Tab-separated table of N, CA and C in Angstrom:
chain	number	residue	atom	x	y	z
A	1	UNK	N	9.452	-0.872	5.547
A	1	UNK	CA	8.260	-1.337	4.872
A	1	UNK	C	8.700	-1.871	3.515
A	2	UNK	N	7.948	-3.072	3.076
A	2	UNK	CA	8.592	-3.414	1.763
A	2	UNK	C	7.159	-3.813	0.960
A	3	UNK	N	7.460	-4.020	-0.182
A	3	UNK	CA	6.171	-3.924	-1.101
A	3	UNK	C	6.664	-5.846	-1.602
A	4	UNK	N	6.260	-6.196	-1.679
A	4	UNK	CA	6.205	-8.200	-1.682
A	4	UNK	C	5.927	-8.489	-2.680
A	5	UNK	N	5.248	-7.781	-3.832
A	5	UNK	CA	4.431	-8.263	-4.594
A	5	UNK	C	4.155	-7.294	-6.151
A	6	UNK	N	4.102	-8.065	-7.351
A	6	UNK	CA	3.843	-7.745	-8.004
A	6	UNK	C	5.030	-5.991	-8.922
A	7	UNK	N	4.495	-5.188	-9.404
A	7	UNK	CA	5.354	-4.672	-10.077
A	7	UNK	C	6.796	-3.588	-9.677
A	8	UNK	N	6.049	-3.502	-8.073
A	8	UNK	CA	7.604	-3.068	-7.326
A	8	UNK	C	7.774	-4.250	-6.091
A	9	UNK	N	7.403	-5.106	-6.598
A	9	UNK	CA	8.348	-6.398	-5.430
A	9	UNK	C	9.751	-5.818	-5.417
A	10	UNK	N	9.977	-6.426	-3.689
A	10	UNK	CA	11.070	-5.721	-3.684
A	10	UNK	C	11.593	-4.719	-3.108
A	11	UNK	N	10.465	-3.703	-3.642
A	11	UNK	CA	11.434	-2.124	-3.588
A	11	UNK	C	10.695	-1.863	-1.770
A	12	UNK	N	11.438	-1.169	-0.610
A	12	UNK	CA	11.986	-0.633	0.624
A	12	UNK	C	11.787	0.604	0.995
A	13	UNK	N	11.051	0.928	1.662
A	13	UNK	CA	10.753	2.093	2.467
A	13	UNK	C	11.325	2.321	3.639
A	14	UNK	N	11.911	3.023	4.004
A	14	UNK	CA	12.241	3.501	5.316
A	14	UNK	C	11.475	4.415	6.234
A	15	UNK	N	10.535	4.162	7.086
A	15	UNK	CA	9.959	4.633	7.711
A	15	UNK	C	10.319	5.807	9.053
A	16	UNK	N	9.521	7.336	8.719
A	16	UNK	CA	10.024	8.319	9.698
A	16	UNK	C	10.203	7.852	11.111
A	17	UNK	N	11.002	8.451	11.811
A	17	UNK	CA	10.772	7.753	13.264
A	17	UNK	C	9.444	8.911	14.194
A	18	UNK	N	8.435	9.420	13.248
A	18	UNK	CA	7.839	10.408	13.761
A	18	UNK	C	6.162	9.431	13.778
A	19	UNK	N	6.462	8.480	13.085
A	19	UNK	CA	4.900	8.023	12.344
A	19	UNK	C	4.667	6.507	13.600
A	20	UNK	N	3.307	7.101	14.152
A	20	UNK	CA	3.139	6.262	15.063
A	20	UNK	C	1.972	4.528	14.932
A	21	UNK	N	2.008	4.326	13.352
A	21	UNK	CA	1.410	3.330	13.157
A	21	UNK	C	2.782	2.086	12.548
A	22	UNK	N	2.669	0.820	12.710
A	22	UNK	CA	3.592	-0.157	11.996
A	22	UNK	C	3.086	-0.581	10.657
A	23	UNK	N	3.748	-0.695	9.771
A	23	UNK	CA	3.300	-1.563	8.799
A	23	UNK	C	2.757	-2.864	8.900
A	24	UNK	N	1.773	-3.464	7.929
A	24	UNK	CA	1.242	-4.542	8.386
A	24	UNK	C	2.065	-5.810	7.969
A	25	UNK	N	2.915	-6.279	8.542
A	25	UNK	CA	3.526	-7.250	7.915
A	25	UNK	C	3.973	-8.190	6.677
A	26	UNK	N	4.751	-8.300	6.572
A	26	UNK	CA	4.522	-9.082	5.092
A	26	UNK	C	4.042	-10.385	4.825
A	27	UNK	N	3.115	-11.720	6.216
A	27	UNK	CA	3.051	-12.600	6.281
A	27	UNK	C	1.449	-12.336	6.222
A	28	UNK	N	0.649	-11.044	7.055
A	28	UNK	CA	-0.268	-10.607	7.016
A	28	UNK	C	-0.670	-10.420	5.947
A	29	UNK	N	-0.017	-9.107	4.975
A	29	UNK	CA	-0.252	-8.651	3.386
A	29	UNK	C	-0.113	-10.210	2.306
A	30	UNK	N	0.514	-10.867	2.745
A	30	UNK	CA	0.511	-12.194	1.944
A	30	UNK	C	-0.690	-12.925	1.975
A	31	UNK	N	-1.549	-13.259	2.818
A	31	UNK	CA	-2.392	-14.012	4.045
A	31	UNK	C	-3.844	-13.370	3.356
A	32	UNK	N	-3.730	-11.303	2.963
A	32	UNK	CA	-4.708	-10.978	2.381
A	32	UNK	C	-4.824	-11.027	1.392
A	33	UNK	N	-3.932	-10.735	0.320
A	33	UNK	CA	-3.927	-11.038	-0.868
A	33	UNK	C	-4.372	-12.223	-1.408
A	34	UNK	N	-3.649	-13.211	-0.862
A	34	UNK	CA	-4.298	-14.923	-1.240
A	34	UNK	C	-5.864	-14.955	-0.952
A	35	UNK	N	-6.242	-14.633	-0.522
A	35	UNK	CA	-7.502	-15.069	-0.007
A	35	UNK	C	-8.329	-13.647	-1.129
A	36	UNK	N	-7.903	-12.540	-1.244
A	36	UNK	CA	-8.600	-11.604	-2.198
A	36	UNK	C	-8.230	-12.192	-3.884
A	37	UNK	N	-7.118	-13.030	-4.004
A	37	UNK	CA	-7.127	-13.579	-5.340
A	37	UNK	C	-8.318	-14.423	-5.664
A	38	UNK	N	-8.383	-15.237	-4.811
A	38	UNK	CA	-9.496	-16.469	-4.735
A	38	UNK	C	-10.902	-15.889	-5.210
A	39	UNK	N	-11.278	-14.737	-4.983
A	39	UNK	CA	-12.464	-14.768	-5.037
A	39	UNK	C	-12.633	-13.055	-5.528
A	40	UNK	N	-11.461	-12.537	-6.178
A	40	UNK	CA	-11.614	-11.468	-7.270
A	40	UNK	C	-10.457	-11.066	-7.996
A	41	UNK	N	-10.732	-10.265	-9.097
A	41	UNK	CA	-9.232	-9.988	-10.112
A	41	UNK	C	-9.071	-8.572	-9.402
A	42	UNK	N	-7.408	-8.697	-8.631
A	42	UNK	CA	-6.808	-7.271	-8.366
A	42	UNK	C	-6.640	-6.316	-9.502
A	43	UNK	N	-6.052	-7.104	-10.626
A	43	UNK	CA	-5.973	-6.137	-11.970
A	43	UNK	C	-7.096	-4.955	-11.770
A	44	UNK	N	-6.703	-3.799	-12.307
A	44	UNK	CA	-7.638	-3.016	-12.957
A	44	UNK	C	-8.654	-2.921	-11.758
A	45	UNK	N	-8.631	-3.386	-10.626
A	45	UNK	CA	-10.280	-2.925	-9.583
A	45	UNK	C	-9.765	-1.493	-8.784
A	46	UNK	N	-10.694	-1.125	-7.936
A	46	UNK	CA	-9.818	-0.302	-7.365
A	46	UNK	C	-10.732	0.021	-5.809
A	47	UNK	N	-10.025	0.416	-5.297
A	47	UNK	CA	-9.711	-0.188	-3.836
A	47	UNK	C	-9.985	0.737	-2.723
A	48	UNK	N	-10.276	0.828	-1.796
A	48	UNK	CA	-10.562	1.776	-0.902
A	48	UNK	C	-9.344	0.882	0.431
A	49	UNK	N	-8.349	2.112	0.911
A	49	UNK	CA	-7.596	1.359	2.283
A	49	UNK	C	-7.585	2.915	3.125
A	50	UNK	N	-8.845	2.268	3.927
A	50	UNK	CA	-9.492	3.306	5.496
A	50	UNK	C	-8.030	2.481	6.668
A	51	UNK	N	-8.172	3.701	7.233
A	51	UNK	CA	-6.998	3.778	8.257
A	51	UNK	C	-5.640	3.701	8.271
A	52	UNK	N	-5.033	3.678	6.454
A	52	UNK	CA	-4.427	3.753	5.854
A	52	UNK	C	-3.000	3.767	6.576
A	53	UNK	N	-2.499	4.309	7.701
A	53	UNK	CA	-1.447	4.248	8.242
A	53	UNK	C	-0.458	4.361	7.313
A	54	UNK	N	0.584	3.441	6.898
A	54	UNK	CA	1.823	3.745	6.240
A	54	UNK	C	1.519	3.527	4.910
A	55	UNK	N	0.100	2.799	4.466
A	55	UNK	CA	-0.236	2.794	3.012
A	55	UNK	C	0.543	1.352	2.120
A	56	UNK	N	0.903	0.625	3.715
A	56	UNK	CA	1.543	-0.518	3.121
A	56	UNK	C	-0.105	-1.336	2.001
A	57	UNK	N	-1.126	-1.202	2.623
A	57	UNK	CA	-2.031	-2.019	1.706
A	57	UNK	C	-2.112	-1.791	0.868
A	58	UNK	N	-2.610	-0.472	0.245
A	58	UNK	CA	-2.600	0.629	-0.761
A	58	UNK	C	-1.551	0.290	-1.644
A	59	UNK	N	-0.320	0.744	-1.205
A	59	UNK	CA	0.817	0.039	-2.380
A	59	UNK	C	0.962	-1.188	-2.833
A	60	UNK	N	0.368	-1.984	-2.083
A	60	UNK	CA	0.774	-3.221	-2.631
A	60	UNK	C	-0.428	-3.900	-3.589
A	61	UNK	N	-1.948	-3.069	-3.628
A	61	UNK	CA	-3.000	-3.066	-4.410
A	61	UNK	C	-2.054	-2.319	-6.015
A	62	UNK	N	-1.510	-1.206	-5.890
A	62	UNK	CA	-0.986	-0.265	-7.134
A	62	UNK	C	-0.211	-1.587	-7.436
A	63	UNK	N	0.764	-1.717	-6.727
A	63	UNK	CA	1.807	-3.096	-7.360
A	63	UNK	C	1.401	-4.002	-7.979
A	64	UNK	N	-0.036	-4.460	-7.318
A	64	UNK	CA	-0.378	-6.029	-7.879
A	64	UNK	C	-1.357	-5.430	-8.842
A	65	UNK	N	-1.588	-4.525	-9.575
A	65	UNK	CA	-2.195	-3.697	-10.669
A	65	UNK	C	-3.734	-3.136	-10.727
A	66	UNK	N	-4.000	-2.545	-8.943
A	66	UNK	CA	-5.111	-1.970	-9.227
A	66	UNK	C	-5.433	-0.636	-9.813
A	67	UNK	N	-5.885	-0.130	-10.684
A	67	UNK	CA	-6.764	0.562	-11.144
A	67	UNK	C	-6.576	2.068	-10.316
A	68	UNK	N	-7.062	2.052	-9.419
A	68	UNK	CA	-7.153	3.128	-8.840
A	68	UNK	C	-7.430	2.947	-6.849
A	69	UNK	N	-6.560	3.185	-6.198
A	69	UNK	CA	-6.541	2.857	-4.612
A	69	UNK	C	-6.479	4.442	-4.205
A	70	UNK	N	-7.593	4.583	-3.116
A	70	UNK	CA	-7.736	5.642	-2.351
A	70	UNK	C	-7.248	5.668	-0.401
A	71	UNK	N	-6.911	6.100	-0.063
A	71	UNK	CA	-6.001	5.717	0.489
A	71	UNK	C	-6.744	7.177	2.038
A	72	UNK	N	-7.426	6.237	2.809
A	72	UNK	CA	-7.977	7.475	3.942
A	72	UNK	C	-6.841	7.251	4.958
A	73	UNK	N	-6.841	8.559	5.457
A	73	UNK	CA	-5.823	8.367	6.858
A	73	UNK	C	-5.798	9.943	7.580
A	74	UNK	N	-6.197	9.819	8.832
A	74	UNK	CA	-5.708	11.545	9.302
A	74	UNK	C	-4.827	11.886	9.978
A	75	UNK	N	-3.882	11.149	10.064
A	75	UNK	CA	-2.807	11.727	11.059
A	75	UNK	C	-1.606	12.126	9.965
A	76	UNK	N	-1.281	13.470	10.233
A	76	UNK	CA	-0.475	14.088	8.792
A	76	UNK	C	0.985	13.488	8.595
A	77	UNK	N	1.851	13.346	9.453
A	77	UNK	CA	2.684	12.281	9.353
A	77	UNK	C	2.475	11.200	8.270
A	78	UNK	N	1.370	10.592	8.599
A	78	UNK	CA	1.526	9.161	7.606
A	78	UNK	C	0.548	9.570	6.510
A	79	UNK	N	0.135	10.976	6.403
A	79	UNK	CA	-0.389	11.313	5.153
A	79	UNK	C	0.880	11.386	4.197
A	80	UNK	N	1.777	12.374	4.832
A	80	UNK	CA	3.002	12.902	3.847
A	80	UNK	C	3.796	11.529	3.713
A	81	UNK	N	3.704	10.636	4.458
A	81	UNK	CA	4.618	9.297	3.742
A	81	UNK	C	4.166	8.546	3.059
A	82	UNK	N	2.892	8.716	2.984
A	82	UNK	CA	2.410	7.816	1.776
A	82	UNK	C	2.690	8.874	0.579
A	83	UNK	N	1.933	10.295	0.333
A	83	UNK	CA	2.545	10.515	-0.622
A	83	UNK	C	4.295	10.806	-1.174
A	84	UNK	N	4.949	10.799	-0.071
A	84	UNK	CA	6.169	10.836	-0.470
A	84	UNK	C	6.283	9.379	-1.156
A	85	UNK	N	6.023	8.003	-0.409
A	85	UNK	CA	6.233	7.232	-1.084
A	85	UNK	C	5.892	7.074	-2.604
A	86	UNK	N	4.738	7.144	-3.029
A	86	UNK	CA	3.686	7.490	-4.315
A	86	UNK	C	4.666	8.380	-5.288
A	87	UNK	N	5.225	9.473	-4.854
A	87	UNK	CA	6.450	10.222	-5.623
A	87	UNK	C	7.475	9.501	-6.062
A	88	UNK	N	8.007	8.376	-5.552
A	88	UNK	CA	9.183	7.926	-5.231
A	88	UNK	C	8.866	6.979	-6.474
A	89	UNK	N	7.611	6.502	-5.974
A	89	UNK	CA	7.780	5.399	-7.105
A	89	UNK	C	6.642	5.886	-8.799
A	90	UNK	N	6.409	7.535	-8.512
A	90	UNK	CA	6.213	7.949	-9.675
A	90	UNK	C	4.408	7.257	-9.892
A	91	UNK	N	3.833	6.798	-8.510
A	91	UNK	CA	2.474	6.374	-8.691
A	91	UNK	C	1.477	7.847	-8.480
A	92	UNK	N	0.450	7.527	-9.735
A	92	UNK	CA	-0.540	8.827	-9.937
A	92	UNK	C	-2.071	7.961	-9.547
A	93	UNK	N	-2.064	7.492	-9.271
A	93	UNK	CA	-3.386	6.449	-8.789
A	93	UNK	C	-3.642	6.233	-7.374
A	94	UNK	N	-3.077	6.586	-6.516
A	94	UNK	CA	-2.867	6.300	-5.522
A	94	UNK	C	-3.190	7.953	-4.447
């Protein structure tokens, strides 16, 4: 999983081989973003990402500087990798 955008562009996740959702692509996450620039400021908003899976959306809202992203998901696997990720990169908003 990689974050594309904004203040951890760049930075690489390695995903458990236990977690049964994929990340959403990076042509996809590109595809949403453009189209959420157009018609609101990511800065500072903050975000709701339901079905959350690996939390690729979620991070890449913290990256491109939202405010505050909540992040639903129930399968505990890809609960603990999102917050492991969130540790990693020292995010408290998320």
């Amino acid at each position: 999983m990689r974050i594309i955008s904004g203040s951890f562009k760049g930075r690489r996740f390695q995903l458990p081989n236990n977690l049964k959702a994929r990340p959403t692509t990076d042509f996809a996450k590109e595809s949403l973003f453009n189209i959420l620039q157009n018609i609101t400021e990511i800065e500072d908003c903050t975000a709701l990402d339901l079905f959350a899976g690996t939390g690729s959306i979620g991070l890449e809202f913290i990256s491109r500087g939202a405010k505050q992203v909540t992040c639903v998901e129930q399968y505990t696997p890809h609960v603990s990798f999102i917050r492991s990720v969130a540790e990693k990169l020292k995010v408290d908003n998320l």
